[in-house]
Structures are given as structure tokens and as C-alpha cells.
């Protein structure tokens, strides 16, 4: 009886290790997805902060003539 319980615990420990490895891979995947999404969203916004004033200035200059 005790041997059976120890075997079941060992099997559960192996499965738990596999689940842990899988969860860590998933966590890293989500982290990199978040980082890439933020970069691809934030960089255009920062670019627009510089581009819009230059475009408005050019439009204002063109209309003032």
C-alpha cells in the first residue's frame, strides 16, 4: 500500500514538473507578446508627436502664402 502511494506521488511529481515547464514557456510567450505589442503601439505614437507639429507647420506655412 505504501509503495503504491509513493509511486503515485512520484508520477504526480513528474507530471507537475512538465506542467511547470509548459506554464513557464507560456508565460514567456505572453511577456514577449506584450513587449512587442507595446513597442509596435508606442513607437508610432511617439513618431506622431514629432510628425504632427511638422505637418501642421507646413500646412500653416502653405496656407499663409
PDB file of C-alpha atoms in Angstrom:
ATOM      1  CA  UNK A   1       0.000   0.000   0.000  1.00  0.00           C
ATOM      2  CA  UNK A   2       2.737   2.434   0.958  1.00  0.00           C
ATOM      3  CA  UNK A   3       4.707   1.604  -2.205  1.00  0.00           C
ATOM      4  CA  UNK A   4       1.638   2.362  -4.341  1.00  0.00           C
ATOM      5  CA  UNK A   5       1.216   5.764  -2.695  1.00  0.00           C
ATOM      6  CA  UNK A   6       4.911   6.581  -3.181  1.00  0.00           C
ATOM      7  CA  UNK A   7       4.679   5.578  -6.859  1.00  0.00           C
ATOM      8  CA  UNK A   8       1.609   7.777  -7.357  1.00  0.00           C
ATOM      9  CA  UNK A   9       3.389  10.697  -5.700  1.00  0.00           C
ATOM     10  CA  UNK A  10       6.385  10.199  -7.982  1.00  0.00           C
ATOM     11  CA  UNK A  11       4.153  10.111 -11.074  1.00  0.00           C
ATOM     12  CA  UNK A  12       2.328  13.235  -9.945  1.00  0.00           C
ATOM     13  CA  UNK A  13       5.656  14.962  -9.343  1.00  0.00           C
ATOM     14  CA  UNK A  14       6.773  14.171 -12.910  1.00  0.00           C
ATOM     15  CA  UNK A  15       3.515  15.491 -14.349  1.00  0.00           C
ATOM     16  CA  UNK A  16       3.762  18.594 -12.178  1.00  0.00           C
ATOM     17  CA  UNK A  17       7.263  19.286 -13.495  1.00  0.00           C
ATOM     18  CA  UNK A  18       6.011  19.006 -17.095  1.00  0.00           C
ATOM     19  CA  UNK A  19       3.139  21.378 -16.327  1.00  0.00           C
ATOM     20  CA  UNK A  20       5.561  23.845 -14.726  1.00  0.00           C
ATOM     21  CA  UNK A  21       7.813  23.835 -17.804  1.00  0.00           C
ATOM     22  CA  UNK A  22       4.804  24.367 -20.058  1.00  0.00           C
ATOM     23  CA  UNK A  23       3.479  27.218 -17.918  1.00  0.00           C
ATOM     24  CA  UNK A  24       6.874  28.933 -17.914  1.00  0.00           C
ATOM     25  CA  UNK A  25       7.058  28.735 -21.721  1.00  0.00           C
ATOM     26  CA  UNK A  26       3.544  30.179 -21.966  1.00  0.00           C
ATOM     27  CA  UNK A  27       4.407  32.970 -19.522  1.00  0.00           C
ATOM     28  CA  UNK A  28       7.475  33.938 -21.552  1.00  0.00           C
ATOM     29  CA  UNK A  29       5.428  33.842 -24.758  1.00  0.00           C
ATOM     30  CA  UNK A  30       2.825  36.202 -23.298  1.00  0.00           C
ATOM     31  CA  UNK A  31       5.527  38.501 -21.887  1.00  0.00           C
ATOM     32  CA  UNK A  32       7.243  38.863 -25.285  1.00  0.00           C
ATOM     33  CA  UNK A  33       3.878  39.312 -26.991  1.00  0.00           C
ATOM     34  CA  UNK A  34       3.094  42.159 -24.571  1.00  0.00           C
ATOM     35  CA  UNK A  35       6.500  43.773 -25.086  1.00  0.00           C
ATOM     36  CA  UNK A  36       6.253  43.586 -28.881  1.00  0.00           C
ATOM     37  CA  UNK A  37       2.689  44.916 -28.831  1.00  0.00           C
ATOM     38  CA  UNK A  38       3.688  47.868 -26.642  1.00  0.00           C
ATOM     39  CA  UNK A  39       6.674  48.664 -28.853  1.00  0.00           C
ATOM     40  CA  UNK A  40       4.641  48.471 -32.049  1.00  0.00           C
ATOM     41  CA  UNK A  41       1.931  50.649 -30.498  1.00  0.00           C
ATOM     42  CA  UNK A  42       4.101  53.172 -28.651  1.00  0.00           C
ATOM     43  CA  UNK A  43       6.688  53.878 -31.357  1.00  0.00           C
ATOM     44  CA  UNK A  44       4.128  55.158 -33.886  1.00  0.00           C
ATOM     45  CA  UNK A  45       2.560  57.354 -31.179  1.00  0.00           C
ATOM     46  CA  UNK A  46       5.949  58.852 -30.336  1.00  0.00           C
ATOM     47  CA  UNK A  47       6.588  59.375 -34.048  1.00  0.00           C
ATOM     48  CA  UNK A  48       3.267  61.154 -34.387  1.00  0.00           C
ATOM     49  CA  UNK A  49       4.232  63.508 -31.560  1.00  0.00           C
ATOM     50  CA  UNK A  50       7.006  64.787 -33.822  1.00  0.00           C
ATOM     51  CA  UNK A  51       5.313  64.386 -37.205  1.00  0.00           C
ATOM     52  CA  UNK A  52       2.006  66.166 -36.493  1.00  0.00           C
ATOM     53  CA  UNK A  53       3.557  69.511 -35.441  1.00  0.00           C
ATOM     54  CA  UNK A  54       5.815  69.457 -38.511  1.00  0.00           C
ATOM     55  CA  UNK A  55       2.856  68.681 -40.775  1.00  0.00           C
ATOM     56  CA  UNK A  56       0.752  71.417 -39.180  1.00  0.00           C
ATOM     57  CA  UNK A  57       3.607  73.868 -39.522  1.00  0.00           C
ATOM     58  CA  UNK A  58       3.979  73.015 -43.198  1.00  0.00           C
ATOM     59  CA  UNK A  59       0.242  73.307 -43.742  1.00  0.00           C
ATOM     60  CA  UNK A  60       0.150  76.624 -41.897  1.00  0.00           C
ATOM     61  CA  UNK A  61       3.046  77.942 -43.974  1.00  0.00           C
ATOM     62  CA  UNK A  62       1.403  76.788 -47.178  1.00  0.00           C
ATOM     63  CA  UNK A  63      -1.916  78.441 -46.290  1.00  0.00           C
ATOM     64  CA  UNK A  64      -0.277  81.697 -45.174  1.00  0.00           C
ATOM     65  CA  UNK A  65       1.268  82.333 -48.564  1.00  0.00           C
TER      66      UNK A  65
END
